Coordinates of C-alpha atoms in Angstrom, one line a residue:
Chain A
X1 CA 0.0 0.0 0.0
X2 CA 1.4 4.0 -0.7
X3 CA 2.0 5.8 2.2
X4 CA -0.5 8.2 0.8
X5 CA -2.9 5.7 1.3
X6 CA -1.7 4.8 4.7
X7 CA -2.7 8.8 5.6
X8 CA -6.1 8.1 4.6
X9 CA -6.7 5.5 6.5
X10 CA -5.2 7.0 9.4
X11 CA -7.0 9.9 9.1
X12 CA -10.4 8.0 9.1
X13 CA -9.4 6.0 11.9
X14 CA -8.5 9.4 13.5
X15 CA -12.0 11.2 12.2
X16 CA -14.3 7.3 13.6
X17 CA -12.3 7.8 16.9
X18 CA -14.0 11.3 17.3
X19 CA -17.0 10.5 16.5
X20 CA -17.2 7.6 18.5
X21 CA -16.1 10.2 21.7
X22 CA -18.2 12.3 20.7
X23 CA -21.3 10.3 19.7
X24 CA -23.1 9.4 23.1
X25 CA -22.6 12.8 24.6
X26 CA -24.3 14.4 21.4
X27 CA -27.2 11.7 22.0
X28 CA -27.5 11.9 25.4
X29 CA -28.2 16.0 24.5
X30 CA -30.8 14.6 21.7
X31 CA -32.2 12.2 23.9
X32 CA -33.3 14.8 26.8
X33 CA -35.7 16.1 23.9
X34 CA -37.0 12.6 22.9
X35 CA -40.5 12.4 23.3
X36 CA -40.2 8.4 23.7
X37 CA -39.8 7.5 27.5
X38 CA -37.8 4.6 27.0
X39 CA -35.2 6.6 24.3
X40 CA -36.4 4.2 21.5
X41 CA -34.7 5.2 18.2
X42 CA -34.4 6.8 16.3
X43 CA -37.4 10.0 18.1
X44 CA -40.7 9.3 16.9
X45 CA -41.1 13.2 18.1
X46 CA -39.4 15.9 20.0
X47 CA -40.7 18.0 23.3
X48 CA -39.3 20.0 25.8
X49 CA -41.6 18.2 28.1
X50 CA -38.7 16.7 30.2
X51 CA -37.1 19.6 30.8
X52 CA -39.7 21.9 32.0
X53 CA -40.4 18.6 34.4
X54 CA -37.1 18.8 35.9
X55 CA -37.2 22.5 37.4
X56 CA -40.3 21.2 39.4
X57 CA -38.2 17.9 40.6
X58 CA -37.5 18.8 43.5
X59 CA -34.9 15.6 44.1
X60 CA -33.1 16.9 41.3
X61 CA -32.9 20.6 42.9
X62 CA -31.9 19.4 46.3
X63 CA -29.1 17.3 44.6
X64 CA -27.9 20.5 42.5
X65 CA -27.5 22.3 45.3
X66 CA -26.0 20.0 47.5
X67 CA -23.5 19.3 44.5
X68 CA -23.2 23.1 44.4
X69 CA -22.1 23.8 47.8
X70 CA -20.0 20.7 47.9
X71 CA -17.8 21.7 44.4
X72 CA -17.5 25.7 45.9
X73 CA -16.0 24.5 49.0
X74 CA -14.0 21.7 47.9
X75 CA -12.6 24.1 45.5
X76 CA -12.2 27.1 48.0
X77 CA -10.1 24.7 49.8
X78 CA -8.1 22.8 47.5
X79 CA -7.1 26.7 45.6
X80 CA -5.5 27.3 49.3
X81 CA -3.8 24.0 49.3
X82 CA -2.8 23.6 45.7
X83 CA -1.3 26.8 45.8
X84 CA 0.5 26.7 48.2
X85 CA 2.3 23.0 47.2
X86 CA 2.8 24.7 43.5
X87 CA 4.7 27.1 45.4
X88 CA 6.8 25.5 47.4
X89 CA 7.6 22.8 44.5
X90 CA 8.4 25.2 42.3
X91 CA 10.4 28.1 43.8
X92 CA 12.6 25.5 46.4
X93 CA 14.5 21.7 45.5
X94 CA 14.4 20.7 48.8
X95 CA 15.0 16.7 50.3
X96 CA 11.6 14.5 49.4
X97 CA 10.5 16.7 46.7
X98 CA 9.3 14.2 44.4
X99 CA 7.6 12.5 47.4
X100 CA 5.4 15.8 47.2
X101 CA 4.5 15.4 44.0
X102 CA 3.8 12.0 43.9
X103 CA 1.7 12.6 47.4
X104 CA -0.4 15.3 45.6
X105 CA -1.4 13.3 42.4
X106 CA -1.9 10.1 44.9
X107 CA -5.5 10.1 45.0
X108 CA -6.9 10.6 41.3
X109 CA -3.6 8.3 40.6
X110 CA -5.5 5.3 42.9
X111 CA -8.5 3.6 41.7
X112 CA -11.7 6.0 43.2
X113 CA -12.7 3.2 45.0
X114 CA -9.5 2.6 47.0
X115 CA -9.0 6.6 47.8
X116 CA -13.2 6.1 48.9
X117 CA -13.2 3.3 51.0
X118 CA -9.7 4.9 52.9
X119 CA -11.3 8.1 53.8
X120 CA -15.0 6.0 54.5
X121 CA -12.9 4.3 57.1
X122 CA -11.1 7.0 58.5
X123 CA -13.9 8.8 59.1
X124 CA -16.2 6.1 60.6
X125 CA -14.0 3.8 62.8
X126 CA -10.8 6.0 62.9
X127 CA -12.1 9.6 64.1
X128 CA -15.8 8.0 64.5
X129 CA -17.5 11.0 62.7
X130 CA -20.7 10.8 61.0
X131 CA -20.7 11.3 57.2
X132 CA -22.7 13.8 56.6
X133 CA -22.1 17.4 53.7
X134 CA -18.7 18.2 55.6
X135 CA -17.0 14.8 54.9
X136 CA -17.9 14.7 51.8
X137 CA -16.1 18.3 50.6
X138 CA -12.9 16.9 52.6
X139 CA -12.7 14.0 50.3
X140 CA -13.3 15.9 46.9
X141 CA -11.1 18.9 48.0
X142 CA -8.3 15.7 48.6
X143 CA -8.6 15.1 45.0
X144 CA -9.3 18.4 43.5
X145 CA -5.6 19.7 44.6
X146 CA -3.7 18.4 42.3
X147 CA -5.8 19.6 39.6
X148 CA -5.5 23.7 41.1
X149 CA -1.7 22.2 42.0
X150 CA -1.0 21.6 38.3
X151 CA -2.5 25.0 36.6
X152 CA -0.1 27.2 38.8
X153 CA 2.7 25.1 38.5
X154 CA 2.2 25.7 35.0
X155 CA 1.7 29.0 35.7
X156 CA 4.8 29.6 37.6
X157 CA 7.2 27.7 35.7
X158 CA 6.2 29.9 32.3
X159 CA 6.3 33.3 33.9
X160 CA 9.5 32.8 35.5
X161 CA 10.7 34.8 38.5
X162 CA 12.4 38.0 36.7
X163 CA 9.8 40.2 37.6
X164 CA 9.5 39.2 40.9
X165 CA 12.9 39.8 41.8
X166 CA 12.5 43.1 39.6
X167 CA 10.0 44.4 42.0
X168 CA 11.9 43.1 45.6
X169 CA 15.2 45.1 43.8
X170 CA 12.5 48.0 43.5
X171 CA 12.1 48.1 47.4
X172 CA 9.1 46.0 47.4
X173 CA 8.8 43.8 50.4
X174 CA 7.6 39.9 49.9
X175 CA 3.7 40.4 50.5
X176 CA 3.7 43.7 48.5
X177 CA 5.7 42.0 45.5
X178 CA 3.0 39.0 46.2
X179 CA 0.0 41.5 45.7
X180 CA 0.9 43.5 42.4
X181 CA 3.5 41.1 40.7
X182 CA 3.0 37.4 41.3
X183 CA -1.1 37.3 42.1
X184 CA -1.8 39.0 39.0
X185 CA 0.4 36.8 36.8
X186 CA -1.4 34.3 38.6
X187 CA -5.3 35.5 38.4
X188 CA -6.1 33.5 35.0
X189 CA -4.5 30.5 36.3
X190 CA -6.0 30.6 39.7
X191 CA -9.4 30.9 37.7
X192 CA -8.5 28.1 35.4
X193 CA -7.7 25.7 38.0
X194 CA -10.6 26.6 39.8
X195 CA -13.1 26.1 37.3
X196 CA -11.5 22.4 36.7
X197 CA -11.7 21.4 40.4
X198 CA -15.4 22.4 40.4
X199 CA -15.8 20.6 37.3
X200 CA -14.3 17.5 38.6
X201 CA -16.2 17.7 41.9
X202 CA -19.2 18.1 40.5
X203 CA -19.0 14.8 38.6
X204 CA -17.6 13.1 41.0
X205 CA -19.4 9.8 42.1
X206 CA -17.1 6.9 43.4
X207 CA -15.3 8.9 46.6
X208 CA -18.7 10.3 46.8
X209 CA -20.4 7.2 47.7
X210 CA -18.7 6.2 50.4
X211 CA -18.1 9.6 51.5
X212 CA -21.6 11.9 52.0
X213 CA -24.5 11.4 54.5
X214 CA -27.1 9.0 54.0
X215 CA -30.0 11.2 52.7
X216 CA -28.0 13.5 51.3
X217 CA -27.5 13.1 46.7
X218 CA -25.2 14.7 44.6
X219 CA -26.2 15.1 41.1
X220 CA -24.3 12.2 39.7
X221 CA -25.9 10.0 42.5
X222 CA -28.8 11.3 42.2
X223 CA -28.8 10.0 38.9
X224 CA -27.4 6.7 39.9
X225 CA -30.2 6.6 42.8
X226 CA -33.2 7.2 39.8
X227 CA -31.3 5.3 36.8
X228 CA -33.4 1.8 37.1
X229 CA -36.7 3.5 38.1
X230 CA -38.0 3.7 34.5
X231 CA -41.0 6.4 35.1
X232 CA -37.7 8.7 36.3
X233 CA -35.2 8.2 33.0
X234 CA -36.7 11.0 30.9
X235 CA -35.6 13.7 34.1
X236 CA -32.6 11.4 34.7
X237 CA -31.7 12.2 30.9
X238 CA -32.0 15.9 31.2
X239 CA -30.2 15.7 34.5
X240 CA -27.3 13.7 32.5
X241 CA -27.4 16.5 29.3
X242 CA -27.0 19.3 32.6
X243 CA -24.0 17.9 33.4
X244 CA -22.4 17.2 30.2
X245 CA -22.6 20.8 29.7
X246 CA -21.7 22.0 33.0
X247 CA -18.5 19.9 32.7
X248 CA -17.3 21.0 29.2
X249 CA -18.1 24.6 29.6
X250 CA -15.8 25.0 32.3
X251 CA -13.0 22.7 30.8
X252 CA -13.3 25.1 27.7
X253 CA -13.1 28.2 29.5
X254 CA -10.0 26.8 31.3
X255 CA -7.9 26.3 28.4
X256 CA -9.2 29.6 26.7
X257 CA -8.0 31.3 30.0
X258 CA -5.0 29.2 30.9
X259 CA -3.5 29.5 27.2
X260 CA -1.9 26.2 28.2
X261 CA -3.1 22.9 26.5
X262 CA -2.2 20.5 28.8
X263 CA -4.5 22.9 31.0
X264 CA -6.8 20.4 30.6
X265 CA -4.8 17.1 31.9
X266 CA -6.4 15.8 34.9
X267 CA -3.2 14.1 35.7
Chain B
X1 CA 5.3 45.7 61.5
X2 CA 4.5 43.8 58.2
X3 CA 7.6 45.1 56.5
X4 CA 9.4 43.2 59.8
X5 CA 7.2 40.2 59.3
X6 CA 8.3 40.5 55.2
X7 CA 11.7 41.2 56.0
X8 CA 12.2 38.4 58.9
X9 CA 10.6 36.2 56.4
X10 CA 13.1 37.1 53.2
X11 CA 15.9 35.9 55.6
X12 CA 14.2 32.6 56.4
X13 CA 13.9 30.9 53.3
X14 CA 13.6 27.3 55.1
X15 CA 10.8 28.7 57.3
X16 CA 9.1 30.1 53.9
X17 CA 8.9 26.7 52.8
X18 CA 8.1 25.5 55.9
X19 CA 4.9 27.4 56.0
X20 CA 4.0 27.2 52.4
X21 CA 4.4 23.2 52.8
X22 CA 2.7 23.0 56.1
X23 CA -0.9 22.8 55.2
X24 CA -0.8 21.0 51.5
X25 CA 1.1 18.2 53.7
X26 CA -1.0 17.9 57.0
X27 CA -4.3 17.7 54.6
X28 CA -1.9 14.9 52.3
X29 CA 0.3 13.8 53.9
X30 CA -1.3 13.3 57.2
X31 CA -5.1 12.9 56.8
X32 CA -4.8 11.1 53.4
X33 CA -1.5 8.8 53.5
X34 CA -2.9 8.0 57.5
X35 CA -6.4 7.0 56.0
X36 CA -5.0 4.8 53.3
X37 CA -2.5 3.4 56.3
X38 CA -5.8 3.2 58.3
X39 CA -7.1 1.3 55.7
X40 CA -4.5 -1.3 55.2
X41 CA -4.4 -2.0 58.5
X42 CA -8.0 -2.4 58.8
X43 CA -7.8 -5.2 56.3
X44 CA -6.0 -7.7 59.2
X45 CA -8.6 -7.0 61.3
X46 CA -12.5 -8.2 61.2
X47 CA -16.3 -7.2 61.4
X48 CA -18.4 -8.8 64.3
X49 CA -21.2 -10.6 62.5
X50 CA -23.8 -9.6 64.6
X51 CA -23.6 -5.9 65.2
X52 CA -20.6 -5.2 62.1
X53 CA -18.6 -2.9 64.2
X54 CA -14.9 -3.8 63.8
X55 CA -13.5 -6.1 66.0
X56 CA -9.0 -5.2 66.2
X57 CA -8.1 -8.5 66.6
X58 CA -5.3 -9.5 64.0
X59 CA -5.8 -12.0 61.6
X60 CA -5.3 -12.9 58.3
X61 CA -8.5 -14.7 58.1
X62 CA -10.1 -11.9 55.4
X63 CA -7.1 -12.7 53.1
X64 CA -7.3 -16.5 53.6
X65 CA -10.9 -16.2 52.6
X66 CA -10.0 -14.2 49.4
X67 CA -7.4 -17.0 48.3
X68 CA -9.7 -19.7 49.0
X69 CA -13.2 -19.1 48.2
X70 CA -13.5 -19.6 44.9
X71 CA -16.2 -17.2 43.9
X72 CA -13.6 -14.2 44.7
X73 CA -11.0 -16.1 42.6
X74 CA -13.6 -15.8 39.9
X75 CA -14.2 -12.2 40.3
X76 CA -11.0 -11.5 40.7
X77 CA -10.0 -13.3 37.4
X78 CA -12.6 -12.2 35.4
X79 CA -11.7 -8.3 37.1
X80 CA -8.5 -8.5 35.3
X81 CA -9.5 -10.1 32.1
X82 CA -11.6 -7.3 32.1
X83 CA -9.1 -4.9 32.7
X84 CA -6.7 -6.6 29.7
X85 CA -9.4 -6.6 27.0
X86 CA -9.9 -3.0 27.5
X87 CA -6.5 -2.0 27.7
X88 CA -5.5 -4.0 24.2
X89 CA -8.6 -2.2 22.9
X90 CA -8.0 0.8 23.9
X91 CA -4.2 0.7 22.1
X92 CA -5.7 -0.7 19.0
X93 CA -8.3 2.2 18.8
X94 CA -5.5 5.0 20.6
X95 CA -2.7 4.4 18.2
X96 CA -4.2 4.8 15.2
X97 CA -5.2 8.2 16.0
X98 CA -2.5 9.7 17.9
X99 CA -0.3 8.2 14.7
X100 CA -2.5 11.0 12.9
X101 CA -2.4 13.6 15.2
X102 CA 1.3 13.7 16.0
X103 CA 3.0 13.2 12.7
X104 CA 0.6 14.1 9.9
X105 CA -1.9 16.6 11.5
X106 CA -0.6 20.4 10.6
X107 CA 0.6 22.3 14.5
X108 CA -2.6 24.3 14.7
X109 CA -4.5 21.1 14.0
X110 CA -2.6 19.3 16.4
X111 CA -3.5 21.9 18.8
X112 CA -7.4 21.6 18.2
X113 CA -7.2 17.5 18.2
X114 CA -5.8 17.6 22.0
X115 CA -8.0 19.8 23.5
X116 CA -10.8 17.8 21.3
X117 CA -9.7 15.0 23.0
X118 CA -9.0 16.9 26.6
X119 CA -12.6 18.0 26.9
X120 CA -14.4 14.8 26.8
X121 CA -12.9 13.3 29.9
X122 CA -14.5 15.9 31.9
X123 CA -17.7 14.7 31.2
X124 CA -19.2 13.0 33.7
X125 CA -18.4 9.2 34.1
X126 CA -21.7 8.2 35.2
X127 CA -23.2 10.0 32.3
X128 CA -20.9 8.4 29.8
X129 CA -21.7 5.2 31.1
X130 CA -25.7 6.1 31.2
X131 CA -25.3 6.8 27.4
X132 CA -24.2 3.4 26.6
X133 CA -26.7 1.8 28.8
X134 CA -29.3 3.5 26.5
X135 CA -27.1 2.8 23.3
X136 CA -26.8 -0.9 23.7
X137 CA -31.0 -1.0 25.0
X138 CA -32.9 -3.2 23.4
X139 CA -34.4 -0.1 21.2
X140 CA -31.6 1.7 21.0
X141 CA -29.2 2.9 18.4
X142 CA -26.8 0.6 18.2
X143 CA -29.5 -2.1 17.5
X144 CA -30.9 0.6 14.9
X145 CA -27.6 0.4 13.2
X146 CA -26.8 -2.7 13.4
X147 CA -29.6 -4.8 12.7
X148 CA -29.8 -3.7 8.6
X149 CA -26.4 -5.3 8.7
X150 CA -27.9 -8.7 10.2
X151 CA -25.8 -7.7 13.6
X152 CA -27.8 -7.1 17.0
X153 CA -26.4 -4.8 19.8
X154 CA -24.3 -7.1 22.2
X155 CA -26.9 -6.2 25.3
X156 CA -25.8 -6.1 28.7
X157 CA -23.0 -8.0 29.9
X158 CA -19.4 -8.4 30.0
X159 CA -18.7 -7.5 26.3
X160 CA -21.1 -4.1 27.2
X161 CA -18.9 -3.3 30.0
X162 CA -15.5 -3.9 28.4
X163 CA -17.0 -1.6 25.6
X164 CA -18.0 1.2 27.8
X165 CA -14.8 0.9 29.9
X166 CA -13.1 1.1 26.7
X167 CA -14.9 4.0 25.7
X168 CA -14.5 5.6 29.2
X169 CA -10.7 5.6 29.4
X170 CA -9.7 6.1 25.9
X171 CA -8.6 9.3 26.0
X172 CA -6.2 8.4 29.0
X173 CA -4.5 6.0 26.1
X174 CA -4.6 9.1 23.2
X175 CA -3.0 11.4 25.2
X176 CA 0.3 9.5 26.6
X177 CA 0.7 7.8 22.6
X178 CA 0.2 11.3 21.1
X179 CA 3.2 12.4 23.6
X180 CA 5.7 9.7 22.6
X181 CA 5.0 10.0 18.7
X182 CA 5.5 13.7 19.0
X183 CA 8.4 13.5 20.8
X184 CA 9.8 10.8 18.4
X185 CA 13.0 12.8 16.3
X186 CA 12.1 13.3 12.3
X187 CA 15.5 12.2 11.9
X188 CA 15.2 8.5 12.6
X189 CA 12.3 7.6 10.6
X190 CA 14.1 9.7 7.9
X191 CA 17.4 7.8 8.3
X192 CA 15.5 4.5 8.8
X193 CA 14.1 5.4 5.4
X194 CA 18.0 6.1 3.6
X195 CA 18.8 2.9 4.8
X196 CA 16.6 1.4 2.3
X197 CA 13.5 0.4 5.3
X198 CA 10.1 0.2 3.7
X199 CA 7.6 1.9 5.9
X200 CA 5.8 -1.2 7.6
X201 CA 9.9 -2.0 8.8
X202 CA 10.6 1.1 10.1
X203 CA 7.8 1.0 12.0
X204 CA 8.1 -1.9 13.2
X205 CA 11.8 -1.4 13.7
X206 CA 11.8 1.9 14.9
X207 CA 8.5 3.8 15.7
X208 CA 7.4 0.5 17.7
X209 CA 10.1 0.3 19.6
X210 CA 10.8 3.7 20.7
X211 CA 7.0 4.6 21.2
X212 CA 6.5 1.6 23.4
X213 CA 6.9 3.3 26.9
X214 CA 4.0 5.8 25.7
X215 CA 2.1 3.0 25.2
X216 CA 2.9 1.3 28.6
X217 CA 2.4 5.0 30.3
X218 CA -1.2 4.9 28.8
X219 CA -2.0 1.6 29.9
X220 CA -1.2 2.1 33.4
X221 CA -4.3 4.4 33.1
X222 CA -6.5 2.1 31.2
X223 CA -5.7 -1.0 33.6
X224 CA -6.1 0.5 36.9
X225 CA -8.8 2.6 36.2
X226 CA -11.0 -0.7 34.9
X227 CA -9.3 -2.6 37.7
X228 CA -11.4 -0.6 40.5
X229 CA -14.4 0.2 38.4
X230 CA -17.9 -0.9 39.7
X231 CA -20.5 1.9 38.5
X232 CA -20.0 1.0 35.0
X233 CA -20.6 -3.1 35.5
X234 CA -23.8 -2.0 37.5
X235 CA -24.9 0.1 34.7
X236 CA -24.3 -1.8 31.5
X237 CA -22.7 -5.4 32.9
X238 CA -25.9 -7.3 33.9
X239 CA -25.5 -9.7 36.7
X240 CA -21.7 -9.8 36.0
X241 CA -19.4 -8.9 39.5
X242 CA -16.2 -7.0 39.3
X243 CA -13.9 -6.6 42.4
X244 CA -15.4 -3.1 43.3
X245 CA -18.5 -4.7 43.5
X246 CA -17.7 -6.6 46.2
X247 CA -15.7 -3.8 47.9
X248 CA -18.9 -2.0 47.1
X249 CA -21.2 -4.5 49.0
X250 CA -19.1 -4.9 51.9
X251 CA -19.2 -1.5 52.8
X252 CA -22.8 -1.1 52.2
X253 CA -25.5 -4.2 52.3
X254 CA -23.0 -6.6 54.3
X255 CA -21.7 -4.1 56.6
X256 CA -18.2 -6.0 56.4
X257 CA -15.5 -2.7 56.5
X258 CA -12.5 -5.2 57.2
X259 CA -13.4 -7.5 54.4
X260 CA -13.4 -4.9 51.9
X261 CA -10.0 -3.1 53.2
X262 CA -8.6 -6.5 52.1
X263 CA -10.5 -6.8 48.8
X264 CA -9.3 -3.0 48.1
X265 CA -6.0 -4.0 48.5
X266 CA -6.2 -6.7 45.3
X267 CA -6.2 -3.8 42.8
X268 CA -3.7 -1.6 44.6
X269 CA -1.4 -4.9 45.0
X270 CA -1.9 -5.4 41.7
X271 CA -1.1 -1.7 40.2
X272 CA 2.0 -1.8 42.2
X273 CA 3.2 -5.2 40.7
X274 CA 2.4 -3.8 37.3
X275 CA 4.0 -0.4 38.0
X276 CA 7.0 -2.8 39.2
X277 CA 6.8 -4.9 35.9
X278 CA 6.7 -1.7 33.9
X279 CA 9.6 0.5 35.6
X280 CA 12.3 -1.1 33.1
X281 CA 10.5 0.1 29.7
X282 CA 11.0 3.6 31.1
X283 CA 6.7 4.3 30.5
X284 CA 7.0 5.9 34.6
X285 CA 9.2 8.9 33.2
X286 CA 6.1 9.3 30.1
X287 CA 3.7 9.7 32.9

């Protein structure tokens, strides 16, 4: 075969790939305006039905806010935290650096259900604390880290530290130089990182289960809770197209802001 | 006063550190690297039957059980055939594309194709997974699009779960590929080429061989992230049992914490002896 024809094919394989990523989320979208309950194909007619059904669901509001308030604190906290180990990695080589790093992508590295079950049992039989709204934003903040941890890095590393030593020569002292240099070289980063820890909270389900209060749902387990109740998978659909695009807005934005592709990596 | 704080502070670059380390590593370090020690330990101990509160006595009666009951040998078997088939999928599907991407694709192309594949793996798991169980349905589109063809949707079952795995982790195969081909010099394939190679031989000769970490790198992803799956087996797998599951169940409906410390620690005994296995192809440094 030419190599001219080995392109083409590669390029089809390339072109099938992405539309076999892309293909369920686009359906899952179509399907929340299927008027067929049971998503039957191809739509014997379209409504908008479901959707006007699910801002009177009041399951499905309780678990957006709860998911809500869990993603803004987990990723209040893990802005702190990440941003501080960003810091310290990359302005000082200091003795068990690489154990940092390798500590701060530990738990999205570990399979969900091993970093879950840990922190179920640390908080139960360990500190013998109650699950509840509280434990659940300790465990997602645990993972969203390394996500804020890797956007500032980046960050950091690009930007160099001319400037910053051009404004302490200056007579600036080290919170003032902080304030008008480095946080504003920062801002778009902060904001990128930010954006992806919510995101990645907010889909969140493994650590989740084992991690918030009985009563209390999430979106994605709320969907999980209503997915083999068939008089519920028209809402659970819409619920499903709300989060695809409440993940990949934010994921776009990122890498719009961040300028960085590998913005993006979750690793 | 501040200026003193500053300037006692510009002096002390250890205690800088100190301070910016200090919380990161307590919330890490501590809470986090205790919980998964917490956990492992947890795993020699055992549940009172009655009441399920964990009795410390040390055993190893949990891991004895796992070796010798055969239904956990099953599951655990069938776990990592599981994890295998979707791993060698995932590389036959990945490579193709990230051939493409990295050494015919134009820069600003290139550019578009990674954050094309980027976005996807920040939608939600559980939805990706609800959108196959509605694909493979018995009414759904795969059985629309297959069935003029004389083919019927697989259903739901083990080949439905390796599929949606498949699906699920592909991107973390694209990714690492697409790195290693990119970073793979011009100058070799060309020279390969001089030396009078046909293409298939200098890929074979060359390409293989020198993008073969990459490929390792990205199946460290595919292998453990399968390996401590459950959600997905619920959602499309049937009746089928992966290890998760029964982590899943002991925490849950059987109230059995120590039992499922010990079944947590198959995959993460198992990721290590892979990570082990791996170390010599160089695939850690493509992480």
């Amino acid at each position: 075969m030419t190599s001219r024809g080995v392109r083409y094919l590669l390029l089809a394989a390339l072109v099938l790939g992405l539309v076999v990523i892309y293909f369920p989320l686009l359906l899952v979208l179509l399907n929340s305006f299927n008027a067929d309950t049971t998503f039957g194909w191809p739509p014997s007619a379209l409504t908008f039905e479901w959707w006007t059904r699910v801002a009177s669901n009041e399951g499905a509001l309780a678990a957006l806010r709860t998911s809500v308030v869990a993603g803004l604190a987990a990723t209040g906290i893990a802005l702190v935290l990440g941003t501080m180990a960003a810091f310290a990695l990359q302005r000082y080589r200091f003795y068990g650096r690489d154990a940092v790093s390798l500590l701060i992508i530990l738990p999205i590295a570990l399979p969900g259900i091993v970093t879950g079950i840990a922190l179920n049992n640390a908080f139960r039989t360990v500190l013998g604390v109650d699950l509840g709204l509280l434990t659940a934003v300790v465990a997602h903040a645990t993972f969203c880290i390394v996500v804020v941890f890797n956007n500032v890095i980046a960050r950091l590393r690009r930007v160099g530290g001319d400037l910053r030593e051009a404004s302490m020569d200056l007579g600036a002292d080290g919170f003032t130089t902080f304030r008008l240099v480095t946080f504003p070289m920062l801002r778009s980063a902060l904001l990128a990182g930010g954006l992806l820890a919510f995101a990645l909270s907010f889909d969140e389900i493994i650590v989740t289960t084992f991690t918030l209060g009985a009563g209390l749902e999430t979106l994605p387990i709320w969907i999980l809770n209503n997915l083999f109740r068939p008089n519920q998978a028209p809402v659970v659909n819409v619920v499903a197209a709300v989060l695809v695009l409440a993940s990949t807005i934010p994921v776009y934005l990122a890498q719009r802001l961040s300028g960085d592709t590998n913005s993006g990596g979750r690793l | 006063m501040r200026r003193g704080v500053a300037a006692f502070l510009n002096r002390k670059p250890g205690l800088r550190l100190s301070i910016l380390l200090s919380a990161p590593m307590a919330w890490l370090g501590l809470a986090y690297l205790g919980a998964l020690a917490a956990l492992f330990v947890t795993a020699f101990w055992h549940a009172d039957p009655f009441t399920g509160t964990v009795v410390t006595d040390w055993s190893l009666d949990n891991f004895e059980t796992l070796v010798t009951d055969s239904v956990y040998r099953t599951i655990t078997f069938r776990t990592i055939g599981i994890a295998v088939a979707v791993t060698l999928v995932d590389v036959v599907i990945a490579f193709p594309m990230a051939f493409h991407m990295a050494r015919f694709a134009s820069p600003r192309a290139r550019r578009v194709l990674v954050i094309a594949v980027l976005t996807p793996l920040w939608a939600s798991y559980l939805v990706k997974a609800y959108a196959w169980r509605t694909m493979l349905s018995g009414n759904g589109i795969l059985h629309w699009l297959l069935a003029p063809v004389g083919l019927s949707s697989p259903g739901y079952g083990l080949t439905a779960t390796v599929i949606t795995l498949s699906y699920l982790w592909l991107p973390y195969m694209i990714l690492p590929v697409y790195a290693g081909l990119e970073r793979l010099p011009d100058s070799l394939v060309d020279a390969s080429g001089d030396l009078g190679a046909r293409p298939w031989r200098t890929f074979r000769s060359v390409i293989l061989p020198l993008t073969f970490p990459a490929i390792v790198a990205g199946s460290i992803f595919t292998f453990s992230l399968s390996l401590g799956d459950y959600i997905t087996v619920r959602i499309v797998g049937g009746a089928s049992q992966m290890l998760g599951n029964v982590v899943f169940d002991n925490v849950g409906a059987a109230n059995n914490l120590p039992f499922a410390a010990t079944v947590a620690t198959v995959p993460v005994v198992i990721m290590l002896g892979y990570l082990a296995a791996v170390r010599r192809t160089g695939a850690l440094e493509n992480l």
